[in-house]
mmCIF file of C-alpha atoms and ligand atoms in Angstrom:
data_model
loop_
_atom_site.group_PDB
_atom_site.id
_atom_site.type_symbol
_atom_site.label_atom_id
_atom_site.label_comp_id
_atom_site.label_asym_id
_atom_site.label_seq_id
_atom_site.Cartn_x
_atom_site.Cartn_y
_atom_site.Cartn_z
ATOM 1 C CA UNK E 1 2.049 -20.588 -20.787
ATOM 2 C CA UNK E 2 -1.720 -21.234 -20.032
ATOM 3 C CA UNK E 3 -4.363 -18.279 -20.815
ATOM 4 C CA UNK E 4 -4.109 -16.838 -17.186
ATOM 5 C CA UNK E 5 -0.753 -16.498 -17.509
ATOM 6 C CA UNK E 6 -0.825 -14.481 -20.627
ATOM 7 C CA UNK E 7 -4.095 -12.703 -19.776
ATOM 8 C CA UNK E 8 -1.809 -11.317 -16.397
ATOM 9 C CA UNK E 9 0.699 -10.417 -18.117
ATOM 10 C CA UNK E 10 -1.435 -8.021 -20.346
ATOM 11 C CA UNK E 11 -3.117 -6.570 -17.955
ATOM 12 C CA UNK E 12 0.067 -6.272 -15.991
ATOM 13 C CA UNK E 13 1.664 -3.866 -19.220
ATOM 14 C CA UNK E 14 -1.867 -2.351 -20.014
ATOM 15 C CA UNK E 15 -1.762 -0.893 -16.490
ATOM 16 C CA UNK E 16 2.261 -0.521 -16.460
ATOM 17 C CA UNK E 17 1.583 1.375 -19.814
ATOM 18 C CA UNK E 18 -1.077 3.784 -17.949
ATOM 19 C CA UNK E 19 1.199 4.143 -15.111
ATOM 20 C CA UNK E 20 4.340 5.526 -17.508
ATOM 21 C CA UNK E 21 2.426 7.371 -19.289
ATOM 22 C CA UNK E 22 0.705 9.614 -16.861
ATOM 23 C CA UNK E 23 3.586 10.278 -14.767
ATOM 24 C CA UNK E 24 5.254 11.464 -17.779
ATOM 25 C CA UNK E 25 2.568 13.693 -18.472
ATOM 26 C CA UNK E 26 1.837 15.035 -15.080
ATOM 27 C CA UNK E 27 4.586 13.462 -12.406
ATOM 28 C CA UNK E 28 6.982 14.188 -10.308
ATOM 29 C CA UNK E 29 10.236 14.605 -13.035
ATOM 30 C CA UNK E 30 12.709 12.547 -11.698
ATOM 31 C CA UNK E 31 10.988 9.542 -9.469
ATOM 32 C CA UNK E 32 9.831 6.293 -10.254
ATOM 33 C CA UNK E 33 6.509 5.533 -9.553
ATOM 34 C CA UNK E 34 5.820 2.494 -8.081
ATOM 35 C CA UNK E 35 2.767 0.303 -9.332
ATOM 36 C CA UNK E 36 1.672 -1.936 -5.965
ATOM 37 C CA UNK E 37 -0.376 -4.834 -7.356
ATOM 38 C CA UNK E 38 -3.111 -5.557 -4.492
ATOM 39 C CA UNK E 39 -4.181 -9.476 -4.800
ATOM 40 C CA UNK E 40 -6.159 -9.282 -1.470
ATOM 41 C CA UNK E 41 -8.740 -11.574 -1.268
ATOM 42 C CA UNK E 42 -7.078 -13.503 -4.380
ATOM 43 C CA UNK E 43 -5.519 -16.926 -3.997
ATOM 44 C CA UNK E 44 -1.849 -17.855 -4.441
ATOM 45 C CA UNK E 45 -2.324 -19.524 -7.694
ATOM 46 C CA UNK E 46 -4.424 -16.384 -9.113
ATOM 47 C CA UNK E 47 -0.897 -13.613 -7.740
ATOM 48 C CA UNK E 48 1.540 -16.606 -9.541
ATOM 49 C CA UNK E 49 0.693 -15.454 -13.288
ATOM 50 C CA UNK E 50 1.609 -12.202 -12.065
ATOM 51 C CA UNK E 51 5.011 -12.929 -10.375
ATOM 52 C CA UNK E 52 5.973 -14.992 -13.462
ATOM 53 C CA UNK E 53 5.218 -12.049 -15.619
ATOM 54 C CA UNK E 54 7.577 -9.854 -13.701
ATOM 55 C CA UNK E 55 5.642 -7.965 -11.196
ATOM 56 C CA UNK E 56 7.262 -7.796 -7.800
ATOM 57 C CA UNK E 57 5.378 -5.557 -5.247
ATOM 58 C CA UNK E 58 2.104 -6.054 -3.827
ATOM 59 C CA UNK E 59 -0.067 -5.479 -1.428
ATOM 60 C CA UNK E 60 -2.477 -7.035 1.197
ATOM 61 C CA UNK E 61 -4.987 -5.533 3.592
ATOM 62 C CA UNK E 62 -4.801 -8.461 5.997
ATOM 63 C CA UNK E 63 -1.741 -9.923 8.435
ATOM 64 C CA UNK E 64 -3.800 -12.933 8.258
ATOM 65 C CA UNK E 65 -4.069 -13.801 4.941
ATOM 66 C CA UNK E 66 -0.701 -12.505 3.746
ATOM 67 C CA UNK E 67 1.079 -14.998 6.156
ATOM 68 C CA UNK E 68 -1.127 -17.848 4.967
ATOM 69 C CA UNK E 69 -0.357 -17.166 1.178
ATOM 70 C CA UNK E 70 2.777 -15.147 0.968
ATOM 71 C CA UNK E 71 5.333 -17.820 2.530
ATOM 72 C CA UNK E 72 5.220 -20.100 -0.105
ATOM 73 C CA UNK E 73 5.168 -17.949 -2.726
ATOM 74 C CA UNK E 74 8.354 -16.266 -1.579
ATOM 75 C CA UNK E 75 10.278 -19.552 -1.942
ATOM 76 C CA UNK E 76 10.186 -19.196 -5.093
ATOM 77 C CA UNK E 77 10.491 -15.642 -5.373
ATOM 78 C CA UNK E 78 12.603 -14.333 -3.023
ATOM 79 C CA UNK E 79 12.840 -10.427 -4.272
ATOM 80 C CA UNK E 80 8.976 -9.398 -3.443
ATOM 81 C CA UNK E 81 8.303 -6.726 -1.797
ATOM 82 C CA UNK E 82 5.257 -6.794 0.395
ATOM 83 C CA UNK E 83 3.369 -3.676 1.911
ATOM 84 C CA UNK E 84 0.274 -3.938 4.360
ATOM 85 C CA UNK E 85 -1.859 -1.447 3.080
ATOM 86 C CA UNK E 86 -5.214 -2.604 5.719
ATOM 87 C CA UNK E 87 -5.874 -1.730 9.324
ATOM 88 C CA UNK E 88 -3.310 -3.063 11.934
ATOM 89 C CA UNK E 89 -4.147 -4.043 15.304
ATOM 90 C CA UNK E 90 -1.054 -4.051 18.229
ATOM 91 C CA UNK E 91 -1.409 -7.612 18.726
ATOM 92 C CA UNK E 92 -0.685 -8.377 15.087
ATOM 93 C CA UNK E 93 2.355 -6.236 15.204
ATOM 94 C CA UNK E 94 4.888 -9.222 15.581
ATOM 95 C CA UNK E 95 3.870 -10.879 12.175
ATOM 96 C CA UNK E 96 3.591 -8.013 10.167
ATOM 97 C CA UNK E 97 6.885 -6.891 11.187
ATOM 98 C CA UNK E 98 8.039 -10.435 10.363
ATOM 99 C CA UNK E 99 6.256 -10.679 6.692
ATOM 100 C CA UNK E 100 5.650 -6.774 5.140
ATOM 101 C CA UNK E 101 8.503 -5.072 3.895
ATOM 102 C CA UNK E 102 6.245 -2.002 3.792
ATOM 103 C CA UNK E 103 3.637 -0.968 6.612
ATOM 104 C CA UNK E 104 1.321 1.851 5.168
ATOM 105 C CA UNK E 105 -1.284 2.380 7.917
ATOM 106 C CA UNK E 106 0.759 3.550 10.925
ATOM 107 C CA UNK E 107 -2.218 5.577 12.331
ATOM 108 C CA UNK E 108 -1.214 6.210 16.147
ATOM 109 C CA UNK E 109 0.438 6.241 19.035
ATOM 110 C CA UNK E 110 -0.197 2.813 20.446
ATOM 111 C CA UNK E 111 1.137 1.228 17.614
ATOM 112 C CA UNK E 112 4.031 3.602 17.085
ATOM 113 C CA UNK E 113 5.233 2.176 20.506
ATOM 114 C CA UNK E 114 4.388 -1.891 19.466
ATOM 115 C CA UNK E 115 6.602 -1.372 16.237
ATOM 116 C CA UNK E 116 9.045 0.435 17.951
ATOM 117 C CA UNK E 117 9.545 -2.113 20.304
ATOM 118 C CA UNK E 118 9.191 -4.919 17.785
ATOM 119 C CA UNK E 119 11.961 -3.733 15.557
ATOM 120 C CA UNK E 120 13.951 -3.144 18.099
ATOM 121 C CA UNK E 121 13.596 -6.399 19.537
ATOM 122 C CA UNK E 122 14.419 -7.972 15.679
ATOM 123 C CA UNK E 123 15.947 -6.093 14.118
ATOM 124 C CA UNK E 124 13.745 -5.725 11.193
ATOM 125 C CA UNK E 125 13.303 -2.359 9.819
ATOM 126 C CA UNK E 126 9.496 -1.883 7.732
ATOM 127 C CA UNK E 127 9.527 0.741 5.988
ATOM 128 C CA UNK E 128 6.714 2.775 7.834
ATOM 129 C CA UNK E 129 4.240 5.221 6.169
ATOM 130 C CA UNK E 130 1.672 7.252 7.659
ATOM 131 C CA UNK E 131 -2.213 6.721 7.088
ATOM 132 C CA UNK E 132 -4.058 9.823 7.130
ATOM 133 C CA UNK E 133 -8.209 9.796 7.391
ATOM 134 C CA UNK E 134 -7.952 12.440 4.637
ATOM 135 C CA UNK E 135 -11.195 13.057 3.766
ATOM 136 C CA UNK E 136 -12.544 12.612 7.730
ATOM 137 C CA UNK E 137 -14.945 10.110 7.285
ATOM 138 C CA UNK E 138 -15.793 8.132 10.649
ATOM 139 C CA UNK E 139 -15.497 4.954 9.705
ATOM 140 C CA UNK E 140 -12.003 4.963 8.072
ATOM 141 C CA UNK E 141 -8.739 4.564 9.691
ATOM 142 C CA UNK E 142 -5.667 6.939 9.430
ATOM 143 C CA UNK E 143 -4.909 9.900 11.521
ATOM 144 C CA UNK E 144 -6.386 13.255 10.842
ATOM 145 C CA UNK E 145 -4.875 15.521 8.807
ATOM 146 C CA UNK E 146 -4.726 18.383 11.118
ATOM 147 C CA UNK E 147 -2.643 15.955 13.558
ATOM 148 C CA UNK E 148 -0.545 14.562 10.799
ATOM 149 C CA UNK E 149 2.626 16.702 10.908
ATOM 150 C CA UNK E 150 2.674 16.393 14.821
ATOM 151 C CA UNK E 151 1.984 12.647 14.826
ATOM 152 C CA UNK E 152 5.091 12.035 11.785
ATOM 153 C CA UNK E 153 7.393 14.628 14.334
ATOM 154 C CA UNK E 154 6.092 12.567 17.392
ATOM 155 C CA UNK E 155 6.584 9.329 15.517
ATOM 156 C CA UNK E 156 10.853 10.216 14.727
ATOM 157 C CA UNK E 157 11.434 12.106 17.935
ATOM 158 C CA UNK E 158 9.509 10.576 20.719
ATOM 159 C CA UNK E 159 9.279 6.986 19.030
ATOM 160 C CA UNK E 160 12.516 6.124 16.989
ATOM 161 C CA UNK E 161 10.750 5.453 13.810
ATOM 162 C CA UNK E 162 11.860 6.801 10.748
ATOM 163 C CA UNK E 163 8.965 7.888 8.637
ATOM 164 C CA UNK E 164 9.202 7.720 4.555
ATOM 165 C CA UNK E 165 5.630 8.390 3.478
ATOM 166 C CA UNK E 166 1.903 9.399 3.736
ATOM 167 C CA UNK E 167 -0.707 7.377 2.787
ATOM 168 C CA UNK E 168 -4.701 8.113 1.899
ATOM 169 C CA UNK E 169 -7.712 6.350 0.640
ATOM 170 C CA UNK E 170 -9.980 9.645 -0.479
ATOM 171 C CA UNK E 171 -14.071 9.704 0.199
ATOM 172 C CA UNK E 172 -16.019 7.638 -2.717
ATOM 173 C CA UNK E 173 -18.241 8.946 -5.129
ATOM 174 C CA UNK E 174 -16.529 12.456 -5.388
ATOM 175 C CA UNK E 175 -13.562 13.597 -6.985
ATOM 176 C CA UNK E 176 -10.234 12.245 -5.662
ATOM 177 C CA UNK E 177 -8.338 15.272 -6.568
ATOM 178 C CA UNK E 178 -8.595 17.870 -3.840
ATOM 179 C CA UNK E 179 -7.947 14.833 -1.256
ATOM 180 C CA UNK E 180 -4.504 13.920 -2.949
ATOM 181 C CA UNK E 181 -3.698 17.938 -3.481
ATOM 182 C CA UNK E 182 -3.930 17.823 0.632
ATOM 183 C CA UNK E 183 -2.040 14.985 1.122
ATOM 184 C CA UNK E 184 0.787 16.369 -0.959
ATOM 185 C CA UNK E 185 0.775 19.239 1.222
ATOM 186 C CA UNK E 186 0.786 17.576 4.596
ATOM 187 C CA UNK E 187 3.612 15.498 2.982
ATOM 188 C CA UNK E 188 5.879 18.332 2.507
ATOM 189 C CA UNK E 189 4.858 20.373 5.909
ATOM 190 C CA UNK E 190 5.755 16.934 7.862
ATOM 191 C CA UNK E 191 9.278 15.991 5.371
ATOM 192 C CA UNK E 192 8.308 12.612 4.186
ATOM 193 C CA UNK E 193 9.237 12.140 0.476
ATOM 194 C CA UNK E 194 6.649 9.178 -0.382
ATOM 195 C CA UNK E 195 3.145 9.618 -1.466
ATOM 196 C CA UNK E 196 1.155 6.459 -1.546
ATOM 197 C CA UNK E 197 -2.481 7.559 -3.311
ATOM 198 C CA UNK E 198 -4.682 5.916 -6.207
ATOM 199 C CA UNK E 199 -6.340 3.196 -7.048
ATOM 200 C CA UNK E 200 -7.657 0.972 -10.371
ATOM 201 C CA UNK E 201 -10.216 3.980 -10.729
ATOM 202 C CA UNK E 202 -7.781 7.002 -9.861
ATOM 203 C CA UNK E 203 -4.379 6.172 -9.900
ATOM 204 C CA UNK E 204 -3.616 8.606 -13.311
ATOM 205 C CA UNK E 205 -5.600 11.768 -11.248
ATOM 206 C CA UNK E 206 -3.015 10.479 -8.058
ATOM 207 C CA UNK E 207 0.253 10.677 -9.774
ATOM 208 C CA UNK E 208 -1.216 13.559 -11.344
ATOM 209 C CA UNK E 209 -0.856 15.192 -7.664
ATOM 210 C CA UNK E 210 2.487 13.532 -6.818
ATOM 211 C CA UNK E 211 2.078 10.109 -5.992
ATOM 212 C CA UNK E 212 5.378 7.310 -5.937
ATOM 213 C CA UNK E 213 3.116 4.406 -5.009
ATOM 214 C CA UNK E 214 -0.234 3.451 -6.301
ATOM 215 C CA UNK E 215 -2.010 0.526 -5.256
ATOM 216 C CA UNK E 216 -3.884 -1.257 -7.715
ATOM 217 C CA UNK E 217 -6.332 -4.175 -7.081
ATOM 218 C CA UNK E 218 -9.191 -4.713 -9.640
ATOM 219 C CA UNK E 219 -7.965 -3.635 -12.698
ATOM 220 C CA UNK E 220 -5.351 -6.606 -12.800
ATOM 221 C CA UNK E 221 -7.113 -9.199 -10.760
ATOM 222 C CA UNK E 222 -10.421 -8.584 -11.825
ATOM 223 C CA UNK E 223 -13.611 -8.141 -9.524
ATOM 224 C CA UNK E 224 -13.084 -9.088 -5.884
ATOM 225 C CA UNK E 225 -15.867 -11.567 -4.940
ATOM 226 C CA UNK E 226 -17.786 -9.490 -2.529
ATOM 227 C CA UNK E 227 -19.662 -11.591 1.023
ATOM 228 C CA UNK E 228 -23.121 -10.914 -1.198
ATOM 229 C CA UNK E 229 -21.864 -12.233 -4.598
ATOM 230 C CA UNK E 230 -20.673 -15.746 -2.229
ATOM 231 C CA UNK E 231 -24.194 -15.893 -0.752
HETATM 232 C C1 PLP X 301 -8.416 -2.870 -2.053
HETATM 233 C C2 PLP X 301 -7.527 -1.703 -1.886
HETATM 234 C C3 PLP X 301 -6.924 -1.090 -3.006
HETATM 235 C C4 PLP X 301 -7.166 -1.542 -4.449
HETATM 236 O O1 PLP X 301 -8.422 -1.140 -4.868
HETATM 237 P P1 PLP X 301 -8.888 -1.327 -6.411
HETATM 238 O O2 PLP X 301 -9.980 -0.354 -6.541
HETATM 239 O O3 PLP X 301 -9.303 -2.730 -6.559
HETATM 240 O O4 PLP X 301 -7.714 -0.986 -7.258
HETATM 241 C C5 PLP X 301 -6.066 -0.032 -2.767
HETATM 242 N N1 PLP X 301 -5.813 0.414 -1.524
HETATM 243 C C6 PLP X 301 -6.376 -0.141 -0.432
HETATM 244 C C7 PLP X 301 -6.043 0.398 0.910
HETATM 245 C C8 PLP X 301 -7.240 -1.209 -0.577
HETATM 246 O O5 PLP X 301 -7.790 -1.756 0.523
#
């Protein structure tokens, strides 16, 4: 085992450890919730140490870059289980219905109909959650939350799709906790059982408020090298 393999698999229970131990404390009593590692931006042989110590869902913001360095790594580990947790445009629809196992940012109409058709046409079945702009900032994605029940009943009924959870990234720079109260809420009015909310600065306030899934990036990968820190 080199150093980065052992220096994952630290940080890998460190966070585990964090994850346990809030939802014990504050969680929902009988789920499981489920730690996403994000290795966006991260190469293949950085998300390896990771798979070989055990961990087995992640996430990528992407299509992109998930197809160019998932593939491979699935050859070897067959039993991932990938969720797109970035911005999806229609005319990526056909490979991330063919690579995600997981598509968190359903966010309208259009591309209720493109995955509709695309799983019909394959037979693949995504599990599909919701993004909601929760805190109604202009330049984030996800539907608003006064249109979220309508879209998730418009989504089943007018669009096939069956629809398992919400998900939210909340403002920055204020507290997180009013933002995943409201998504709670809007997850009960519109019936979907999955709550997809934190990150490495927020994911203990998030299960906190009901989360199952919480997507964390930095604190096991490290810093993401930013465009201005390649410069
Ligand atoms: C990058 C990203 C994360 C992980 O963020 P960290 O702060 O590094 O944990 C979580 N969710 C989404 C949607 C992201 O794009």
């Amino acid at each position: 085992m080199d150093g980065s393999e052992s220096n994952a698999g630290e940080r890998l229970a460190t966070i585990r450890a964090a994850v346990e131990r809030a939802h014990k404390r504050f969680g929902p009593p009988a789920s499981h919730v489920e730690l996403i590692a994000v290795s966006k931006t991260f190469p293949a042989d950085a998300v390896l140490p990771f798979l070989e110590a055990g961990q087995r869902v992640f996430g990528e913001n992407r299509v992109q870059e998930a197809k160019d360095k998932w593939p491979g790594l699935r050859e070897r580990f067959a039993d991932v289980e990938l969720h797109l947790i970035g911005p999806l445009q229609t005319n990526k629809v056909k490979d991330a219905v063919a690579l995600f196992d997981v598509i968190e940012t359903l966010d309208r109409d259009k591309l209720a109909v493109a995955l509709s058709g695309e799983m019909q046409r394959t037979g693949r079945q995504p599990k599909l959650f919701v993004q909601v702009n929760i805190g109604g900032e202009a330049q984030k994605s996800g539907i608003a939350p006064d249109e979220t029940v309508a879209f998730v009943a418009r989504s089943r009924e007018e669009h096939g799709l069956k629809i398992d959870g919400l998900m939210c990234i909340p403002p920055d720079g204020v507290p997180p906790g009013p933002y995943f109260a409201h998504l709670a809420v809007l997850a009960r009015e519109a019936g979907v059982a999955e709550l997809s909310m934190g990150m490495s600065s927020d994911f203990e306030v998030a299960i906190g408020m009901g989360a199952t899934h919480v997507r964390v990036g930095s604190a096991l990968f490290g810093h993401r090298p930013t465009p201005a820190d390649m410069a």
